[in-house]
Short mmCIF file of C-alpha atoms (C1' of nucleotides) in Angstrom, two decimals:
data_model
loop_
_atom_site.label_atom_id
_atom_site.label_comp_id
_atom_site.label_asym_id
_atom_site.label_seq_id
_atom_site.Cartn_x
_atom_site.Cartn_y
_atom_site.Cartn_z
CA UNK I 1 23.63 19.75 -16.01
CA UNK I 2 21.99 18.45 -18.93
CA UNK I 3 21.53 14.49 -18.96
CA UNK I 4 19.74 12.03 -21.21
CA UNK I 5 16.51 10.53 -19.93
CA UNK I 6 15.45 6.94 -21.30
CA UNK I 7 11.86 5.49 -20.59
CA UNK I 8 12.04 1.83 -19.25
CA UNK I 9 8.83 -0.16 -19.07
CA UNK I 10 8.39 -3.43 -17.16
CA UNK I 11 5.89 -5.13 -18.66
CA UNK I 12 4.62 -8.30 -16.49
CA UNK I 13 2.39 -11.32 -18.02
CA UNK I 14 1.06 -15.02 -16.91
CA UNK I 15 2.30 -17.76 -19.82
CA UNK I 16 1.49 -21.14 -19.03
CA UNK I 17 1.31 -20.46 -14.82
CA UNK I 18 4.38 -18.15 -14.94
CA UNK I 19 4.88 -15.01 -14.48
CA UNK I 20 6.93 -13.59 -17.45
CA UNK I 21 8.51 -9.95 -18.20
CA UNK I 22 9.02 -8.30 -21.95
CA UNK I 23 12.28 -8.80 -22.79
CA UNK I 24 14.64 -7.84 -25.98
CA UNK I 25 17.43 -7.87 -27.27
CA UNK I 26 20.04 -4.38 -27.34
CA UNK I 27 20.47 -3.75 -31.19
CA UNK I 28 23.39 -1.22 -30.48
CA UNK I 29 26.42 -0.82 -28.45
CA UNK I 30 26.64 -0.77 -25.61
CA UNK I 31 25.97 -4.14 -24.64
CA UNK I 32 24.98 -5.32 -28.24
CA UNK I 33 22.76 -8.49 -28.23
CA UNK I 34 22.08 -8.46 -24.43
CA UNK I 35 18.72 -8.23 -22.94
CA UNK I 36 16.80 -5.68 -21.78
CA UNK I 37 13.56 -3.80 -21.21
CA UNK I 38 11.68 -2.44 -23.57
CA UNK I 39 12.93 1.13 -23.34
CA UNK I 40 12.80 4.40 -25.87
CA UNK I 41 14.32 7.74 -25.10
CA UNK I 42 12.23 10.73 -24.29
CA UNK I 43 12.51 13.17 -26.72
CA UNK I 44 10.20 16.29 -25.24
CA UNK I 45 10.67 16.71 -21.76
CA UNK I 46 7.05 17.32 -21.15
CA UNK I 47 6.33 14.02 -22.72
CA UNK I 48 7.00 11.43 -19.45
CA UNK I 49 3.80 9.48 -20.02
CA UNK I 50 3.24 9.61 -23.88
CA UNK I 51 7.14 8.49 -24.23
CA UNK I 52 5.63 5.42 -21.58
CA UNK I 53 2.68 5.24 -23.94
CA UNK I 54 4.93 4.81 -26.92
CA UNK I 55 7.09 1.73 -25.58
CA UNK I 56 4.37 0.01 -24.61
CA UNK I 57 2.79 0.54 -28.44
CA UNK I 58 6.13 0.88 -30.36
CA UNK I 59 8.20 -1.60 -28.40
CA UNK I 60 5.37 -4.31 -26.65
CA UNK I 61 3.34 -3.44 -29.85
CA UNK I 62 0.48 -3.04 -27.52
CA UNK I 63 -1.16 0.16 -27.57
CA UNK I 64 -0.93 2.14 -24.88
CA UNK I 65 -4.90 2.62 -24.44
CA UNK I 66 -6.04 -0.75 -23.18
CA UNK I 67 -3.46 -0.14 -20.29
CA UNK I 68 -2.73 0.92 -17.41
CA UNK I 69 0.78 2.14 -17.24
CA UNK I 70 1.99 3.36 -13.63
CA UNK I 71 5.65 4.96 -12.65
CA UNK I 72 7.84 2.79 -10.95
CA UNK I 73 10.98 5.06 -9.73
CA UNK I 74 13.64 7.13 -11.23
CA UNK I 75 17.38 6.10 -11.15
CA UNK I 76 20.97 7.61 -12.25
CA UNK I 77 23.48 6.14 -14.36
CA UNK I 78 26.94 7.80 -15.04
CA UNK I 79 28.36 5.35 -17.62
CA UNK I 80 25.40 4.01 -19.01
CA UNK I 81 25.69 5.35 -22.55
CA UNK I 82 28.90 6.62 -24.09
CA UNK I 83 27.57 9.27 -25.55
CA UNK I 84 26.94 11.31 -21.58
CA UNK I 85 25.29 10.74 -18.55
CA UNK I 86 21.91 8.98 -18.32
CA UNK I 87 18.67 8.64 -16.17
CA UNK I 88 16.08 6.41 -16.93
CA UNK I 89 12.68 6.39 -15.69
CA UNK I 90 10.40 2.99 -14.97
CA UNK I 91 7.54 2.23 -15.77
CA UNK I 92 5.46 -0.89 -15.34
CA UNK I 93 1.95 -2.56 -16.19
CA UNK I 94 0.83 -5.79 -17.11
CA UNK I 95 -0.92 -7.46 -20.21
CA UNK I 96 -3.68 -10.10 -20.32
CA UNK I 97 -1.88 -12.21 -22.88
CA UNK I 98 1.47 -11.63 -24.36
CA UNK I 99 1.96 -10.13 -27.94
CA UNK I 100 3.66 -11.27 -30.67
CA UNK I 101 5.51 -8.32 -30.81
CA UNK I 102 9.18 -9.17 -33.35
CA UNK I 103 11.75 -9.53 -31.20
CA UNK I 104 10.54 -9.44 -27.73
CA UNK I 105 10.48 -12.29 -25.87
CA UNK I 106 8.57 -13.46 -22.35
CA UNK I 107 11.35 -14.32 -20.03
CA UNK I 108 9.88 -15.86 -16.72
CA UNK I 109 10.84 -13.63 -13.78
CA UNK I 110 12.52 -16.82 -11.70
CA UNK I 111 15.14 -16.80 -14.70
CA UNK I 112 15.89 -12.91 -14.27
CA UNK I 113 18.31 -13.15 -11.75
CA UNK I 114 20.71 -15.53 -14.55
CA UNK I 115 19.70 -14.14 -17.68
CA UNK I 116 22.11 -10.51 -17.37
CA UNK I 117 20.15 -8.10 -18.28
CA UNK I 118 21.51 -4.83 -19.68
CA UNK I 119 22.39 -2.28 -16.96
CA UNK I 120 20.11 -2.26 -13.79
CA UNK I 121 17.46 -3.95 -15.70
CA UNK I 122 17.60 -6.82 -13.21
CA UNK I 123 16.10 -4.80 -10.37
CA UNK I 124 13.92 -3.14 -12.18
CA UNK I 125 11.75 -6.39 -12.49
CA UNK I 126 12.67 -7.45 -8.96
CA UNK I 127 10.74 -3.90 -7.96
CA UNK I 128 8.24 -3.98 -10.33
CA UNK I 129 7.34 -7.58 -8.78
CA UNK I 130 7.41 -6.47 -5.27
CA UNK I 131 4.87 -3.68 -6.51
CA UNK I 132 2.58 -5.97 -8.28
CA UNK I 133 2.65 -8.46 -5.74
CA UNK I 134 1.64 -5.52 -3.10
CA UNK I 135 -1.01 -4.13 -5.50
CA UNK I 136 -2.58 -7.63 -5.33
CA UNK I 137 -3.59 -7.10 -2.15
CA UNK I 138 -4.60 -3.42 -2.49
CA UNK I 139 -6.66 -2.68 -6.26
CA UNK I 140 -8.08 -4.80 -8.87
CA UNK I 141 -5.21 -4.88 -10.99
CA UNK I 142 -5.25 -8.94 -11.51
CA UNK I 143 -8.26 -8.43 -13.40
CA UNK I 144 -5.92 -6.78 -15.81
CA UNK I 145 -3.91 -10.26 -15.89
CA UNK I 146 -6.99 -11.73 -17.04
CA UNK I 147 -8.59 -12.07 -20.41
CA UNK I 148 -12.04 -9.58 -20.74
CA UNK I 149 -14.27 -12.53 -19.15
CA UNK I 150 -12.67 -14.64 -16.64
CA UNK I 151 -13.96 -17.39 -14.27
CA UNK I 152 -13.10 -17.30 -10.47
CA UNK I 153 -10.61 -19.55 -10.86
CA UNK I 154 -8.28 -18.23 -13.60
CA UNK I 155 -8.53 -15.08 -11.41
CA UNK I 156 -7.72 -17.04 -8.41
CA UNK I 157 -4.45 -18.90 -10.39
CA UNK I 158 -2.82 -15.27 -10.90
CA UNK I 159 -2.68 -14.59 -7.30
CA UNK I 160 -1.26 -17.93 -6.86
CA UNK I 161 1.49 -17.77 -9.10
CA UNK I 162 2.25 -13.89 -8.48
CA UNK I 163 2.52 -15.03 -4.69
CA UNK I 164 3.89 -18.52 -4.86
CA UNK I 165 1.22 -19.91 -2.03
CA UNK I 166 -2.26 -21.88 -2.92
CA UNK I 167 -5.45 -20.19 -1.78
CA UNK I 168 -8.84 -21.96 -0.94
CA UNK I 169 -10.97 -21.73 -3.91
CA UNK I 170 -14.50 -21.21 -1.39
CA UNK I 171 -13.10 -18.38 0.74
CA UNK I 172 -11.50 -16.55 -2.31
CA UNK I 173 -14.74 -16.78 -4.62
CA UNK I 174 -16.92 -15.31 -1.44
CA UNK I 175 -14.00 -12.44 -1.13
CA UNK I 176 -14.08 -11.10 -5.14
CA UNK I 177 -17.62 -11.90 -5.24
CA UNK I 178 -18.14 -9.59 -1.72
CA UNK I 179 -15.57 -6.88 -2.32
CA UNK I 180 -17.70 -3.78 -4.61
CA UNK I 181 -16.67 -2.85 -7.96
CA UNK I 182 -14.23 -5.73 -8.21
CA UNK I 183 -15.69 -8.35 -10.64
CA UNK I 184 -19.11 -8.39 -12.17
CA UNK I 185 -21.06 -11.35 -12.98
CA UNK I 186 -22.08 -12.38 -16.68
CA UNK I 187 -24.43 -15.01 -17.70
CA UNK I 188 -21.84 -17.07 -19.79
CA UNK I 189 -20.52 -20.12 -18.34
CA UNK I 190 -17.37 -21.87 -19.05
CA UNK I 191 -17.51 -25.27 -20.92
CA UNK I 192 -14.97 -28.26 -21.81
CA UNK I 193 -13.16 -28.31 -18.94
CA UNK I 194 -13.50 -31.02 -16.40
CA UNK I 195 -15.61 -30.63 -13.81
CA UNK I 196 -18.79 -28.14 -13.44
CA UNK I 197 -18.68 -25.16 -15.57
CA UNK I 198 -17.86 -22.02 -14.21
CA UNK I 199 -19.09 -18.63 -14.06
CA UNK I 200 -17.56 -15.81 -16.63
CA UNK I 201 -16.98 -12.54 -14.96
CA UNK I 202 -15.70 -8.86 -16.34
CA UNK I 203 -13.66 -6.53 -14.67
CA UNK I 204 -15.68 -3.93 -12.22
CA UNK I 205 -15.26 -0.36 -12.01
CA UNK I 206 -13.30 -0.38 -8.54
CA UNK I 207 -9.50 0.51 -8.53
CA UNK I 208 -8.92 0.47 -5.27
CA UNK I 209 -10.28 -2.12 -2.98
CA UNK I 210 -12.01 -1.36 0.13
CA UNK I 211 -10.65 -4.72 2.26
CA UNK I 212 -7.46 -5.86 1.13
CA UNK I 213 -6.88 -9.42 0.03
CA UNK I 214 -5.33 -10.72 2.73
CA UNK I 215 -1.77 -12.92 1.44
CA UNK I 216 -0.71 -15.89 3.22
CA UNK I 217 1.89 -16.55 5.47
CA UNK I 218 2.10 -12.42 6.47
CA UNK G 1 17.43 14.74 -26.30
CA UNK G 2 19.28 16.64 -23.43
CA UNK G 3 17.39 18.15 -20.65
CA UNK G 4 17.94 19.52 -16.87
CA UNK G 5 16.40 17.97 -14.14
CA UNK G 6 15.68 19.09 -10.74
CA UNK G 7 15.12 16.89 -7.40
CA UNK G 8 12.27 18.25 -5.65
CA UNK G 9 11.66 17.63 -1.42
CA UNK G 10 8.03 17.44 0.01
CA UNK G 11 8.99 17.47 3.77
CA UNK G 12 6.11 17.26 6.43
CA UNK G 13 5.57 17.96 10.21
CA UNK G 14 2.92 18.52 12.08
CA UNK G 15 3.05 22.08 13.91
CA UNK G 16 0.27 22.79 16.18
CA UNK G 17 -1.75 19.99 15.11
CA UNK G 18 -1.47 20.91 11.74
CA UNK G 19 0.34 19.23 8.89
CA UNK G 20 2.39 21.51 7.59
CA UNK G 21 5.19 21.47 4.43
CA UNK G 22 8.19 22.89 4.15
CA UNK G 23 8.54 26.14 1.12
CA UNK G 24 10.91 28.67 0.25
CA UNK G 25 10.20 31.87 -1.97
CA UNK G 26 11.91 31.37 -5.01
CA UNK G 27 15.08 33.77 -5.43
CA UNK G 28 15.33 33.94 -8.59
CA UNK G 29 13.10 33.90 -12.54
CA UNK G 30 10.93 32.81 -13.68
CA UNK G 31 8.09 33.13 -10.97
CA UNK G 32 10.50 35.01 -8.76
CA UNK G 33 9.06 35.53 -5.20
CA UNK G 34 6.64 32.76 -5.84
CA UNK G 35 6.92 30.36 -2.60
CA UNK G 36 7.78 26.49 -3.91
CA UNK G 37 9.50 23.50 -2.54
CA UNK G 38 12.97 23.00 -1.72
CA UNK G 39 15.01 22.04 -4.90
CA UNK G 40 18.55 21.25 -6.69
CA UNK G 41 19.88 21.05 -9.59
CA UNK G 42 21.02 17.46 -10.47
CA UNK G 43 24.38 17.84 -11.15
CA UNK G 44 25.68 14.03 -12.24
CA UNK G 45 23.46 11.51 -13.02
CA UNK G 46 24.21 9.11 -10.92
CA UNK G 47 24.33 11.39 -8.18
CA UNK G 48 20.00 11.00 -7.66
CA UNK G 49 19.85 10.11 -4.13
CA UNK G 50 23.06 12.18 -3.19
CA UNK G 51 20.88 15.22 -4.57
CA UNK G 52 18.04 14.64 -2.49
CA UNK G 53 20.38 14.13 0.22
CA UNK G 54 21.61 17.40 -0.07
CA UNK G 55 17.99 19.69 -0.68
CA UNK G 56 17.61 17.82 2.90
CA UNK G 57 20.68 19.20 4.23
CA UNK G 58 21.47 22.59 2.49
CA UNK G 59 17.92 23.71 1.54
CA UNK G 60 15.98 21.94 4.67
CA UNK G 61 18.85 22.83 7.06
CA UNK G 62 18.85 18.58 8.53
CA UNK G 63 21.21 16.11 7.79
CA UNK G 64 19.71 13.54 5.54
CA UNK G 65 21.69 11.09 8.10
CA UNK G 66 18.76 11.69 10.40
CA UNK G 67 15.91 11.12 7.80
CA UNK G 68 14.85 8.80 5.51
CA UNK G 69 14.17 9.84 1.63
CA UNK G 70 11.18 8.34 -0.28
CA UNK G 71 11.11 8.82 -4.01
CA UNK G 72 7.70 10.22 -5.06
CA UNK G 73 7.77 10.33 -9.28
CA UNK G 74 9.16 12.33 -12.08
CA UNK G 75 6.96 15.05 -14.17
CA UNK G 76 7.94 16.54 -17.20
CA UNK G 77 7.42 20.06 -17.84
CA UNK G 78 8.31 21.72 -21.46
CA UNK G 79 8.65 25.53 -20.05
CA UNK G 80 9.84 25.55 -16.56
CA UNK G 81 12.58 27.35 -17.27
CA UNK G 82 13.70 29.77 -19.38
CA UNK G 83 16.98 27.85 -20.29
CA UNK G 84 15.41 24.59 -21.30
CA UNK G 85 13.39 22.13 -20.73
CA UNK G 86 13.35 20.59 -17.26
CA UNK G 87 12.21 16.93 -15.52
CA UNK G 88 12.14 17.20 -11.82
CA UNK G 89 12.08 14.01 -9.74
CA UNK G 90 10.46 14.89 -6.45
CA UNK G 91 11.15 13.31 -3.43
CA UNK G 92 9.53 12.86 0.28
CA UNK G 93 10.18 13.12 3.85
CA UNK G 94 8.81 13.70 7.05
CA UNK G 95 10.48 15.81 10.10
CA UNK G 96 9.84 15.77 13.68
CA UNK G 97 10.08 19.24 14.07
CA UNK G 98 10.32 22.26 11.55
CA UNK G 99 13.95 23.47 10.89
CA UNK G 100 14.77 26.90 11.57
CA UNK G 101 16.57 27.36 8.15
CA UNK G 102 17.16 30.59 7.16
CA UNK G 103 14.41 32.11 4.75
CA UNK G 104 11.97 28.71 4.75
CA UNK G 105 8.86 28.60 6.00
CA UNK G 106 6.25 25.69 6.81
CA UNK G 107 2.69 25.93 5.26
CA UNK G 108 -0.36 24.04 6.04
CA UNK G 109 -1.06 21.95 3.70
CA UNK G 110 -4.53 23.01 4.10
CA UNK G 111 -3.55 26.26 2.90
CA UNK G 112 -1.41 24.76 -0.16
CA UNK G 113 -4.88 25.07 -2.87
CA UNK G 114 -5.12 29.03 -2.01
CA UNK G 115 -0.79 29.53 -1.84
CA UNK G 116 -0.46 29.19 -5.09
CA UNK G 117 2.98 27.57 -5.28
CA UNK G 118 5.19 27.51 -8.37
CA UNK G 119 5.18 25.57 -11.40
CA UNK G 120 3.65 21.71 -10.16
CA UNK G 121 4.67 21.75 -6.52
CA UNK G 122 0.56 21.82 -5.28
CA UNK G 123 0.44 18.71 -7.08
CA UNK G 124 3.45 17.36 -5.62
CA UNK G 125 2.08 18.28 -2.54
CA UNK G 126 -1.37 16.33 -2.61
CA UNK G 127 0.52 13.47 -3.73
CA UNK G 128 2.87 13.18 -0.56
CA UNK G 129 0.17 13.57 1.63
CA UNK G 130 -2.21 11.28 -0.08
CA UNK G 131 1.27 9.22 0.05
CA UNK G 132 1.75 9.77 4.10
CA UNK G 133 -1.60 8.93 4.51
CA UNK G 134 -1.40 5.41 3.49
CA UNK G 135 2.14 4.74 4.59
CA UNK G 136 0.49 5.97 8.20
CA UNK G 137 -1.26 2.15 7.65
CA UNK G 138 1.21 -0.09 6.53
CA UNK G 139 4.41 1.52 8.06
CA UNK G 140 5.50 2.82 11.06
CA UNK G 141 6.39 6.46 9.56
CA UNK G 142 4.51 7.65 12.28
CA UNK G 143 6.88 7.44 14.88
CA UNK G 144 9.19 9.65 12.42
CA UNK G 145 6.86 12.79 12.77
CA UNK G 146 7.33 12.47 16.53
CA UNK G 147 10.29 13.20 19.27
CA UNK G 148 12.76 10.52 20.16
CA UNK G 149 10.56 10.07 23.15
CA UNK G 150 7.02 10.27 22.82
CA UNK G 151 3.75 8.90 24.84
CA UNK G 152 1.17 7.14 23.03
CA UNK G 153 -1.30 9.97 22.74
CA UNK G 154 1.36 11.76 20.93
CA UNK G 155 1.85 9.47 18.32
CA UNK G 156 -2.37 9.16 18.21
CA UNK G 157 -2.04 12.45 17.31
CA UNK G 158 0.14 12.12 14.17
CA UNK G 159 -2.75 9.69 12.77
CA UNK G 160 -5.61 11.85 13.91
CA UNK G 161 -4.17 15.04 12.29
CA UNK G 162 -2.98 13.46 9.07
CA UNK G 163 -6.15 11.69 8.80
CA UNK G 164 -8.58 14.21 10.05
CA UNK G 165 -9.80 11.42 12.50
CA UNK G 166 -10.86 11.17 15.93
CA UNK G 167 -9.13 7.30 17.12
CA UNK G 168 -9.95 5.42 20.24
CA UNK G 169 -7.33 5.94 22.64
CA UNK G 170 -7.47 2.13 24.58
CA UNK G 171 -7.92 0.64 21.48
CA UNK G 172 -4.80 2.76 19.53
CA UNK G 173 -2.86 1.96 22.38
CA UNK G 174 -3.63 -1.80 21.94
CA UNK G 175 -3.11 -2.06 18.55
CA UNK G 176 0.35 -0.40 18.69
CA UNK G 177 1.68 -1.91 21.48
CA UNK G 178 0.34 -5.33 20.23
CA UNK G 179 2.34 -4.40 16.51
CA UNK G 180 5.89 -6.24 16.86
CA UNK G 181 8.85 -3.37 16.42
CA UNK G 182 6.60 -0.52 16.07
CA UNK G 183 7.49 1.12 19.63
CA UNK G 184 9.78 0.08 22.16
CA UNK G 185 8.82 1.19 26.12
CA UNK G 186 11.22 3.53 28.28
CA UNK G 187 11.00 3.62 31.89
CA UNK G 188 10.41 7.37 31.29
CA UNK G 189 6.48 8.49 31.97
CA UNK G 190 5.34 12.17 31.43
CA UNK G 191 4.96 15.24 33.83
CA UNK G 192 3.37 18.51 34.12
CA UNK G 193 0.21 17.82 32.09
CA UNK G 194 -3.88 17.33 33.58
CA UNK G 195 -4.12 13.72 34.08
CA UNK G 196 -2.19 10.38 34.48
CA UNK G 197 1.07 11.00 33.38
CA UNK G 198 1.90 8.56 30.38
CA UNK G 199 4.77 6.23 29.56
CA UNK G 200 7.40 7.21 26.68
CA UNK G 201 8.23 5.28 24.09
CA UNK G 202 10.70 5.38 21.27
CA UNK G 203 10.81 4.01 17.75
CA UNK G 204 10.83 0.15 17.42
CA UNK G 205 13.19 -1.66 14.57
CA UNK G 206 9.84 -2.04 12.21
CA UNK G 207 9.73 -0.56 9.01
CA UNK G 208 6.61 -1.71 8.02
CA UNK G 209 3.37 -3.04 9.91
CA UNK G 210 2.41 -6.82 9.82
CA UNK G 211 -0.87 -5.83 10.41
CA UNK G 212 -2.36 -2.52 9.13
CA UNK G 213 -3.53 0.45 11.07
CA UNK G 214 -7.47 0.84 10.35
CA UNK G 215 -7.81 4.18 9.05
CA UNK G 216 -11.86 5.09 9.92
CA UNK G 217 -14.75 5.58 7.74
CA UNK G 218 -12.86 3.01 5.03
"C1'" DC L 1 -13.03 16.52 45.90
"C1'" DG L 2 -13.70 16.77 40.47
"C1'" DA L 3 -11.72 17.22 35.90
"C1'" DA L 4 -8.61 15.38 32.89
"C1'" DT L 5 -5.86 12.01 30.67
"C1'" DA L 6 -3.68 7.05 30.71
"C1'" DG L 7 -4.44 2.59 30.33
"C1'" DT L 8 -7.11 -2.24 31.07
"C1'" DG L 9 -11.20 -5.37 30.77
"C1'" DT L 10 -14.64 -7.17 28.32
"C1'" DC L 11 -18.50 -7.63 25.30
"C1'" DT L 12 -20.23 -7.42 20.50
"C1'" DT L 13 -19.60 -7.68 15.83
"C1'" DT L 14 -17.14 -8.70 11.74
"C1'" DA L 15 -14.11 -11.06 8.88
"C1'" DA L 16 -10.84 -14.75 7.85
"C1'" DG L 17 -9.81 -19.64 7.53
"C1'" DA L 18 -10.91 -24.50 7.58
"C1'" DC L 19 -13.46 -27.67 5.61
"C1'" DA L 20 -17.86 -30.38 5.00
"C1'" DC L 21 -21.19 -30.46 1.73
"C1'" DT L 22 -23.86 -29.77 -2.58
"C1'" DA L 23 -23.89 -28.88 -7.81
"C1'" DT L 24 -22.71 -29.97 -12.46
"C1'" DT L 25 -19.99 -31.34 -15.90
"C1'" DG L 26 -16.84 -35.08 -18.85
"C1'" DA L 27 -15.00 -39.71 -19.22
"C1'" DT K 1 -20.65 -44.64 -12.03
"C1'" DC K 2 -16.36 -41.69 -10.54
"C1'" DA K 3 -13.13 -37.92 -10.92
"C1'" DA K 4 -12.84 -33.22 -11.18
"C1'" DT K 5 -13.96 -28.57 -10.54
"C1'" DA K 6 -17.56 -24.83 -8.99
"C1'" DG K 7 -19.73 -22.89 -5.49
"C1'" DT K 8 -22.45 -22.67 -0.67
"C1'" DG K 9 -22.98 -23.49 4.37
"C1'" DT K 10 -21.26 -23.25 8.65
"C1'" DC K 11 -18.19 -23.58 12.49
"C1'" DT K 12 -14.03 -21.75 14.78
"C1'" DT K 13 -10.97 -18.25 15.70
"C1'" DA K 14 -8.97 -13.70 15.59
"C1'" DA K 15 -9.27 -9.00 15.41
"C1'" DA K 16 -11.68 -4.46 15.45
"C1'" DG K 17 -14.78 -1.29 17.78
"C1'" DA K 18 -17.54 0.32 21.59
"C1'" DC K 19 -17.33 1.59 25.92
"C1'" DA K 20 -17.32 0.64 31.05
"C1'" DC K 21 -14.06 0.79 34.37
"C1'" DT K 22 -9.70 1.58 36.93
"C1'" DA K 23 -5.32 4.48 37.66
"C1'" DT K 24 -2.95 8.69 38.55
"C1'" DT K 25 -2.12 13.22 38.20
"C1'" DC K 26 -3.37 18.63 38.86
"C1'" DG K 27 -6.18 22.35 40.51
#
DNA sequence: CGAATAGTGTCTTTAAGACACTATTGA
DNA sequence: TCAATAGTGTCTTAAAGACACTATTCG
């Protein structure tokens, strides 16, 4: 059976202590002027990843080489598109900052659940939350989340508001700071702010974490 | 752009204290003869899972009742097959005994580098186990690669084989026992063996682990 | 009996969490 | 000065790992 394929990224970002996912509207019928993901159809089938690659420069007008894009799942659609029978294939990733991309907007991931999006868009985010809230624990990805230099405590706000819970600012500082490869120090120091300034750091070279930070309330 | 897609099964046991995955010799061209993993055609698109369901039952010879189907992640390949070009979305699972399907046979994975098995499926291959291995951790998949009964060495086993580990046996025992849903105790112990005979236990309700199995030399 | 395996006790070490305390800025 | 935030010290508690020890079977 032949079937159409689409490429569906969920693209996650923190906007004023939120977390937010790319949004846009549907230019086309079906569904005309509803939200949805960022999405393009593949047009080679040995081009998964650079079709991925191009929604995330095309569509989040971000290009595709400061990211990290990982697969998310695969699902089946029989009436998605008139035209025949469709599959589409997540992605996800996250941005430091969102881009001013025309016509896609940062819709905070609390408001998914009301805003109808197009199709199974809806729980695509929910599972592309779940993930990033599990890779939290596991790699270095909120570094990504973070702009190139970073104090502790910008760091420390994106596990806060991925995870909804407060963590203590002394134990989490001695975690990063102890776990290999995960932040490295700079000599810059924050100023402006109240209080005493704080150390800049850059992302390390570590992925994967060797000790997991450990979430609240497990 | 239309394409076919296949829905590829990676489906593990251990045999002999070996992990071991479940091929076929391909029937038909290209690569005829070649041994790969047990595939379908999709043949609707909303009919993903369903397909999976059935390599499990028709080409694995188990009901997909008694299993539970993991997606792994979609590749793209341009010249799969002569007819077109081809996505296949493989999928995972893990048995508690081979089948005794007609015309499949169950490799060690050890041996997968050297078998040279068609089109991507080595790939595929590595990436379930890499995937077992960590869901060996966090869930309690473990007690899926065993009998309905099973004493706690057994299930060691599944951990030390996977992992190529020695573990503790009094502290494995601890941990597991002390892990909420992971195993329930029967009233059943074992006979016949050298030594103590050992208690039986059977699954527990837990899907996944509150606390993680250490995995050594992390 | 001894060899083998099951399972418990217990000590040591490590890591997490709580939180007091010091450090350094802006108002 | 105080309020605010950064970062260190240190105590308590929980869990992992090592391994001695007990329990129960077979040959």
């Amino acid at each position: 059976m032949q079937v159409s394929i689409s490429v569906v990224m969920v693209a996650m970002t923190v906007i004023d202590g939120e977390l937010t996912v790319a949004v846009c509207k549907r230019g086309s019928a079906p569904l005309k002027g509803r939200l949805e993901l960022p999405n393009l159809p593949l047009t080679a089938a040995d081009r998964l990843a650079q079709t991925a690659a191009d929604v995330a420069t095309e569509e989040l007008g971000c290009p595709a080489a400061d990211l990290e894009l990982e697969q998310l799942s695969a699902h089946g659609a029989a009436k998605r598109d008139p035209r025949g029978p469709a599959v589409s294939i997540a992605w996800w990733t996250v941005l430091d900052a969102p881009t001013d991309q025309e016509g896609l907007t940062y819709l905070p991931v609390a408001d998914v659940p009301t805003a109808r999006l197009a199709f199974d868009h809806a729980s695509l985010v929910s599972e592309a939350v779940d993930r990033l809230a599990r890779d939290l624990r596991y790699t270095t990805v909120a570094t990504r989340l973070c702009d190139d230099l970073f104090t502790m405590a910008q760091l420390r706000r994106v596990y806060e508001v991925v995870w909804g819970v407060e963590l203590d600012p002394a134990n989490f500082h001695r975690k990063v700071t102890g776990s290999t490869g995960f932040v490295e120090p700079t000599s810059k120091v924050s100023q402006g702010g109240p209080g005493r300034p704080a150390q800049f750091y850059r992302r390390g070279e570590a992925r994967d974490l060797v000790s997991p930070i450990t979430r609240p309330t497990d």
